[in-house]
Structure formats: C-alpha cells, structure tokens
PDB file of C-alpha atoms and ligand atoms in Angstrom:
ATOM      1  CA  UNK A   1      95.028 126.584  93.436  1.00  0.00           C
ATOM      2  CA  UNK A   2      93.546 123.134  94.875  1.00  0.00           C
ATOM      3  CA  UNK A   3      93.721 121.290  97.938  1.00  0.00           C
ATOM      4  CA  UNK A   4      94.671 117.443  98.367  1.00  0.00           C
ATOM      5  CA  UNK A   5      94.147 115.539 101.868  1.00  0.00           C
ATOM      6  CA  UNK A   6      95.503 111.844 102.289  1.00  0.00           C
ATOM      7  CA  UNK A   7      95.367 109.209 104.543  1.00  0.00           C
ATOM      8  CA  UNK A   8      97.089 106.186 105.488  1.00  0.00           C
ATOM      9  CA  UNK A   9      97.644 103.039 107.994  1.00  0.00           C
ATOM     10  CA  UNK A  10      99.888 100.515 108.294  1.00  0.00           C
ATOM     11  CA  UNK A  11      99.846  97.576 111.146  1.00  0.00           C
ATOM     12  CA  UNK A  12     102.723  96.113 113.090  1.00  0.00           C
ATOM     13  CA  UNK A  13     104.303  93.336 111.157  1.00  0.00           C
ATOM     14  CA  UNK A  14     104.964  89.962 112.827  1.00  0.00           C
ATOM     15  CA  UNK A  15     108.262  89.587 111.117  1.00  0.00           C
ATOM     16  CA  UNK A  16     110.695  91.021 112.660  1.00  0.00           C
ATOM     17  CA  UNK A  17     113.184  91.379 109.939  1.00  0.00           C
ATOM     18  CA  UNK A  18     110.683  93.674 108.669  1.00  0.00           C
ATOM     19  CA  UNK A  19     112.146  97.479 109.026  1.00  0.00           C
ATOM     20  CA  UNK A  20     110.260 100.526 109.685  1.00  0.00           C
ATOM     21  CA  UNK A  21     110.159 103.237 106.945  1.00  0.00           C
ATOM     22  CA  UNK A  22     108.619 106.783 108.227  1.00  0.00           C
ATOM     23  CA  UNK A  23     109.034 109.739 105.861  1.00  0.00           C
ATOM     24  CA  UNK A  24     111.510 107.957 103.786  1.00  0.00           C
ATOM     25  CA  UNK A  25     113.608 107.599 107.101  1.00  0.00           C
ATOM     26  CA  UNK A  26     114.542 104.284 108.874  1.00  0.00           C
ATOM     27  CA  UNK A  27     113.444 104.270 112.356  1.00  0.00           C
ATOM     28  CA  UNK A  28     114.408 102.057 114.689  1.00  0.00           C
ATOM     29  CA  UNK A  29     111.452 100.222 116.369  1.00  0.00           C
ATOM     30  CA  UNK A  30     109.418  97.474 114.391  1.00  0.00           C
ATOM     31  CA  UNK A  31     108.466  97.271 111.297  1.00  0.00           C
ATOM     32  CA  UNK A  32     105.179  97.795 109.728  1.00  0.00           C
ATOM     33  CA  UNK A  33     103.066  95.333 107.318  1.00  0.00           C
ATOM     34  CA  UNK A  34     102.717  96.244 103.334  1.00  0.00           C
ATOM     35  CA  UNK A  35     103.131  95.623  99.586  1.00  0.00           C
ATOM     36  CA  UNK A  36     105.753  98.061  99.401  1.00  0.00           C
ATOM     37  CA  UNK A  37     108.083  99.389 102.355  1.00  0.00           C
ATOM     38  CA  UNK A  38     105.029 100.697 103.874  1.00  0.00           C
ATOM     39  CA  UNK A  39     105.508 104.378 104.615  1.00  0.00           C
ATOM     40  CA  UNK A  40     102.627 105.621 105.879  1.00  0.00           C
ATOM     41  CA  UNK A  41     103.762 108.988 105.935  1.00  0.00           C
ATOM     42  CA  UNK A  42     105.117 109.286 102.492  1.00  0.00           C
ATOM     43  CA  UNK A  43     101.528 107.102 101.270  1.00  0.00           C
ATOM     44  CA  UNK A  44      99.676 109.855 102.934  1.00  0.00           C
ATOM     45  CA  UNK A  45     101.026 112.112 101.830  1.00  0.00           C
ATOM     46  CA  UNK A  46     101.582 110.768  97.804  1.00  0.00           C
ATOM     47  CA  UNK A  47      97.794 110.288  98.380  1.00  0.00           C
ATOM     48  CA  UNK A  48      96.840 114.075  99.349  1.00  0.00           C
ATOM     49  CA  UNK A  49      99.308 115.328  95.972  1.00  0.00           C
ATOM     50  CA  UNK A  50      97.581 112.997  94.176  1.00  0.00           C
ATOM     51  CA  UNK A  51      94.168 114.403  95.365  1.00  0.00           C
ATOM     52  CA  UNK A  52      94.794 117.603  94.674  1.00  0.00           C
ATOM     53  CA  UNK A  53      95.639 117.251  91.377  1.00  0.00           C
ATOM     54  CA  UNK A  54      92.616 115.333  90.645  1.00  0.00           C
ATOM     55  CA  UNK A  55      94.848 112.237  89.893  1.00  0.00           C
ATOM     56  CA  UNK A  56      93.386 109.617  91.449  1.00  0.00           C
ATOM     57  CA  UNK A  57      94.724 107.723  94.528  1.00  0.00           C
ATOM     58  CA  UNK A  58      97.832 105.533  95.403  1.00  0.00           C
ATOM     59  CA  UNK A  59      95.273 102.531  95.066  1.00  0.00           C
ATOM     60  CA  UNK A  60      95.225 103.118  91.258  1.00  0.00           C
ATOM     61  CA  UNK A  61      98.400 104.295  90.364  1.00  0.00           C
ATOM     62  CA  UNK A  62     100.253 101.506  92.354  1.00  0.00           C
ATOM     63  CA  UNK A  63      98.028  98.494  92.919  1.00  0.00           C
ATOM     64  CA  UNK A  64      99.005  95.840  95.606  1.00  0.00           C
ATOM     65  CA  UNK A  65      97.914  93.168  93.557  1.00  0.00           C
ATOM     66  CA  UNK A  66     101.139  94.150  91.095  1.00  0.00           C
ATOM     67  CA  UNK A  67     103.867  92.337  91.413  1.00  0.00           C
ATOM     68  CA  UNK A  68     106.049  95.219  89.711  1.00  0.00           C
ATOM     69  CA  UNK A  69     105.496  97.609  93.156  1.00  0.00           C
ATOM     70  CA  UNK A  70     106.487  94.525  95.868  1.00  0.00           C
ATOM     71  CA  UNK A  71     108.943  96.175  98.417  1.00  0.00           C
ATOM     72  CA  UNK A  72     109.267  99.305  96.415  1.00  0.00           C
ATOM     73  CA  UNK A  73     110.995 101.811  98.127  1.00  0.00           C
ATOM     74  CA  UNK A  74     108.019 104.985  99.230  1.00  0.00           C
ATOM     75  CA  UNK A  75     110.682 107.252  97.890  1.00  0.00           C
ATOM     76  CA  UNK A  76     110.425 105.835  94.002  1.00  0.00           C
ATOM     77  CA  UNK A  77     106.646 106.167  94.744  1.00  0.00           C
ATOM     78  CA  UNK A  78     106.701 109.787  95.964  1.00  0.00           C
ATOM     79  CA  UNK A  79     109.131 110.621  92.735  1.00  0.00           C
ATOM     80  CA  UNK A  80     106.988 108.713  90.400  1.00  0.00           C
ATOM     81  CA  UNK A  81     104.050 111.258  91.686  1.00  0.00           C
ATOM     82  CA  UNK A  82     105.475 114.456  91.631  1.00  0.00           C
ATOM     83  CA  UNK A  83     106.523 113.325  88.226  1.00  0.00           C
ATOM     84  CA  UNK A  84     102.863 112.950  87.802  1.00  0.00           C
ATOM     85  CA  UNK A  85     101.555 116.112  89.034  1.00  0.00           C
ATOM     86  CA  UNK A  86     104.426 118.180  86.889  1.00  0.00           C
ATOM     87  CA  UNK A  87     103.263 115.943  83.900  1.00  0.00           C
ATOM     88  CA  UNK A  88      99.492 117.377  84.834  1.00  0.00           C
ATOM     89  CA  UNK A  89     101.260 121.117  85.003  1.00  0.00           C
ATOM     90  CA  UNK A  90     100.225 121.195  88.844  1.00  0.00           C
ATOM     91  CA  UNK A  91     103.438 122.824  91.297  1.00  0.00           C
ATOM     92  CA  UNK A  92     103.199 121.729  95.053  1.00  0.00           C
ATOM     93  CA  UNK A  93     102.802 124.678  97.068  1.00  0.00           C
ATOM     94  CA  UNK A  94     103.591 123.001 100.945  1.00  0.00           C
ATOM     95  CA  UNK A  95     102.374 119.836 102.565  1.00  0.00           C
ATOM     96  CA  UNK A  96     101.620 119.212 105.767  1.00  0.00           C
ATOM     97  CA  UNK A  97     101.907 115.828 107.734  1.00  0.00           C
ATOM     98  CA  UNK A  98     100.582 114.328 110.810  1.00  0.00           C
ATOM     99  CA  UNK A  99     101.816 110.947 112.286  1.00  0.00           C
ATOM    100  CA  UNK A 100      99.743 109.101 114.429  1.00  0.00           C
ATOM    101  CA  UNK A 101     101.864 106.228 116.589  1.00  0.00           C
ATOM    102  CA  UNK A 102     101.518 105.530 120.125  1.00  0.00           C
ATOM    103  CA  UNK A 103     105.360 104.023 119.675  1.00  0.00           C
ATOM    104  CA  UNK A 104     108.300 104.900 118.767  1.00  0.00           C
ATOM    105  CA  UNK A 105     109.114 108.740 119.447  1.00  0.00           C
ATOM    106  CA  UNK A 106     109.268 110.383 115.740  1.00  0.00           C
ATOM    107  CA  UNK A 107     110.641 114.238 117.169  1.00  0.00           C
ATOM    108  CA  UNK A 108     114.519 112.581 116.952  1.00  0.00           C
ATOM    109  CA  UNK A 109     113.629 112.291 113.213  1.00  0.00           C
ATOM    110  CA  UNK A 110     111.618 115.176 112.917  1.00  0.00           C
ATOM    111  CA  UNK A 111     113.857 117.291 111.066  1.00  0.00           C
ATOM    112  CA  UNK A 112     115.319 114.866 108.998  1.00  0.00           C
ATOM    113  CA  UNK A 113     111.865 112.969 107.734  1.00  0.00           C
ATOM    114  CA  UNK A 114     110.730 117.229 106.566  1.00  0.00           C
ATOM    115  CA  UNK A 115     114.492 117.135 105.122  1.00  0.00           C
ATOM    116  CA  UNK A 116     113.961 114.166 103.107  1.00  0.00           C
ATOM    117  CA  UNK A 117     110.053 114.408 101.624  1.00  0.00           C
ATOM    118  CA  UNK A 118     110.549 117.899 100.785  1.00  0.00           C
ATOM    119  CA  UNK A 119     113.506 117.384  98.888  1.00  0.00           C
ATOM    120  CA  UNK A 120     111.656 114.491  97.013  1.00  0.00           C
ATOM    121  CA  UNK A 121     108.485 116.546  96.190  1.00  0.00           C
ATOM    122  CA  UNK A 122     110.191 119.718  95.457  1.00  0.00           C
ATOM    123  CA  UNK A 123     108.062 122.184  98.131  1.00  0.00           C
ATOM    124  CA  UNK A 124     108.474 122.370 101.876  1.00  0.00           C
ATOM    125  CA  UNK A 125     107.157 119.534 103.654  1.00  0.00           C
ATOM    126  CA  UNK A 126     105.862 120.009 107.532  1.00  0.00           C
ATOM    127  CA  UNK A 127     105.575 116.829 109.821  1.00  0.00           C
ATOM    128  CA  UNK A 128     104.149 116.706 112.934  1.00  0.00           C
ATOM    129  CA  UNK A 129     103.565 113.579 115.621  1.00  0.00           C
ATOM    130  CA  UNK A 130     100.892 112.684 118.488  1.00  0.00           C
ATOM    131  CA  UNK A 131      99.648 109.723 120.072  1.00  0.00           C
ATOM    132  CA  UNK A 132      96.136 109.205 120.411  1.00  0.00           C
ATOM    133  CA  UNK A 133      96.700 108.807 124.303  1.00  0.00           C
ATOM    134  CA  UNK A 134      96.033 104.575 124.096  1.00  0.00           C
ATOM    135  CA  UNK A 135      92.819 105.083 122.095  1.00  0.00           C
ATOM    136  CA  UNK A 136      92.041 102.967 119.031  1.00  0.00           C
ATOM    137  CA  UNK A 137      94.233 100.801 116.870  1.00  0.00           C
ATOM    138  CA  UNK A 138      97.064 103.702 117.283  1.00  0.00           C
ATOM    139  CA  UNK A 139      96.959 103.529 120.966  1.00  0.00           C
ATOM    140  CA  UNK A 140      96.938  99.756 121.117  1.00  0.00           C
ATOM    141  CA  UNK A 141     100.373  99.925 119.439  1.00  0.00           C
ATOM    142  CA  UNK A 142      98.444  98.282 116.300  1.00  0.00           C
ATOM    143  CA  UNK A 143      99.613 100.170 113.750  1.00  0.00           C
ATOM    144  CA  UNK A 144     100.588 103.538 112.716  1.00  0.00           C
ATOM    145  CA  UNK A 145      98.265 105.900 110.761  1.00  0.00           C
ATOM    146  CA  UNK A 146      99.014 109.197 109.039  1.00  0.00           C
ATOM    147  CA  UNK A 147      97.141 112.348 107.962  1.00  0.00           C
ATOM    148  CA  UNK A 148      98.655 115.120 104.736  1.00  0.00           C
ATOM    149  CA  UNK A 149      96.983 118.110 103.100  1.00  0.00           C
ATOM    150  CA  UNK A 150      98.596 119.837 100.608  1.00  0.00           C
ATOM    151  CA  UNK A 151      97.999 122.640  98.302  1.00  0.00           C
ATOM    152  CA  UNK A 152      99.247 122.687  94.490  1.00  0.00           C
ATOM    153  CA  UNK A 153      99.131 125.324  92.021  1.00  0.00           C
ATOM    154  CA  UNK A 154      99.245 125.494  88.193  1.00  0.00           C
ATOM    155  CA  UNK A 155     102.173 126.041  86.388  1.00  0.00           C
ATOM    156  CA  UNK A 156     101.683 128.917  83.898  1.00  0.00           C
TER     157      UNK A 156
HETATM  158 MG1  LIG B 201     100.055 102.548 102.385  1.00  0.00          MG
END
C-alpha cells in the first residue's frame, strides 16, 4: 500500500470566454488560466495517483510546452492516468480532495464533482471546499488552488 499527495493552482483568466472546469464539472463563475482546461482539482488530484505510484508528476507525463495536450479536457488526463497506474498493477484505494477558492461556492457541486472523478478513477473520490478567509493568492480571488492524497494498492 502507498500514499500519493498532489497539488495544484490555477489563476483567474482575463478572457472571459474562458470556462471554469472543477472536478470535471462546469461551474459557473470565471474561468481559470492553463494549457489544458485547467482543473485544478482533477490536476491535483492526477498528481497525488501519480505520486503514489511512483510515476512521476503531471509535469512529465503531460508537458505544457506540447502542443498535443492544448485545451485537453482534465477528464482524458485523469483516464490516461488511471490507465497508467493499472498498467503499473497499482488499484486506487480512495482519494481525498480539498479545494481552496475564496469564490464561487463549490457545496452546489459537491456531490456531483465526487460523482464524476470517482467514476473516472474507478475508487471513491471525497471533495471538500474552504476559503482561506481573504488570505493569500486564494483569498485575493487570484486563483484557485487544490490539495489530494490518495492511497493505492497492488493488484495481486
Ligand atoms: Mg494544473
């Protein structure tokens, strides 16, 4: 059994046609900055599976500089990854999530965000939300930043 942590941020875009992805879920409010759809949440936590299977990071797997992941969708990422870790014989166990973002209100989506990345990954997914009451780049409205742990097991 292993553990995996992950992290992720994302700023505020300045285009407003931009929209905002949070676990694989659009939510209404703006849109955040990044190669792909920017998902922190599913980043974070594709990072902390990842991790714990001793695969290397997001970074390496899906550069920025590659044309080949601009605007791809965090839920071909998160697929392409658990891919990976079944490849490596590793079985997610749970996850855990937690959202950092001053704005907009994530509990309306709660339910469904947990709906959608465990049904990706294959293993119950947890998500939970807080502001950092106006401190930092999260409490300037800034950005939005993400935490996951997970564990993963081997597949006998
Ligand atoms: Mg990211």
């Amino acid at each position: 059994m292993r553990i995996g942590h992950g992290f992720d941020v994302h700023r505020f875009s300045d285009d407003p046609s931009r929209a905002l992805w949070l676990g694989l879920n659009r939510v209404e409010g703006p849109g955040l900055d990044g190669h792909s759809d920017a998902d922190v949440v599913a980043h974070a936590l594709a990072d902390a599976l990842l991790g714990a299977a001793g695969l290397g990071d997001l970074g390496t797997h899906f550069p920025n500089s590659d044309v080949r992941w601009l605007g791809v969708a965090s839920r071909e990422i998160l697929t392409l990854v658990t891919a990976k870790l079944e490849d490596a014989s590793w079985r997610l166990v749970n996850a855990d999530v937690t959202v950092v973002a001053e704005q907009p209100r994530l509990a309306p989506h709660r339910i469904a965000m947990e709906a959608a990345l465990s049904e990706v990954v294959g293993a119950p997914v947890t998500l939970k939300a807080t502001t950092s009451e106006g401190l930092g780049f999260t409490g300037r409205g800034e950005g939005i930043a993400a935490f996951a742990v997970c564990i993963v097991e081997e597949r006998i």
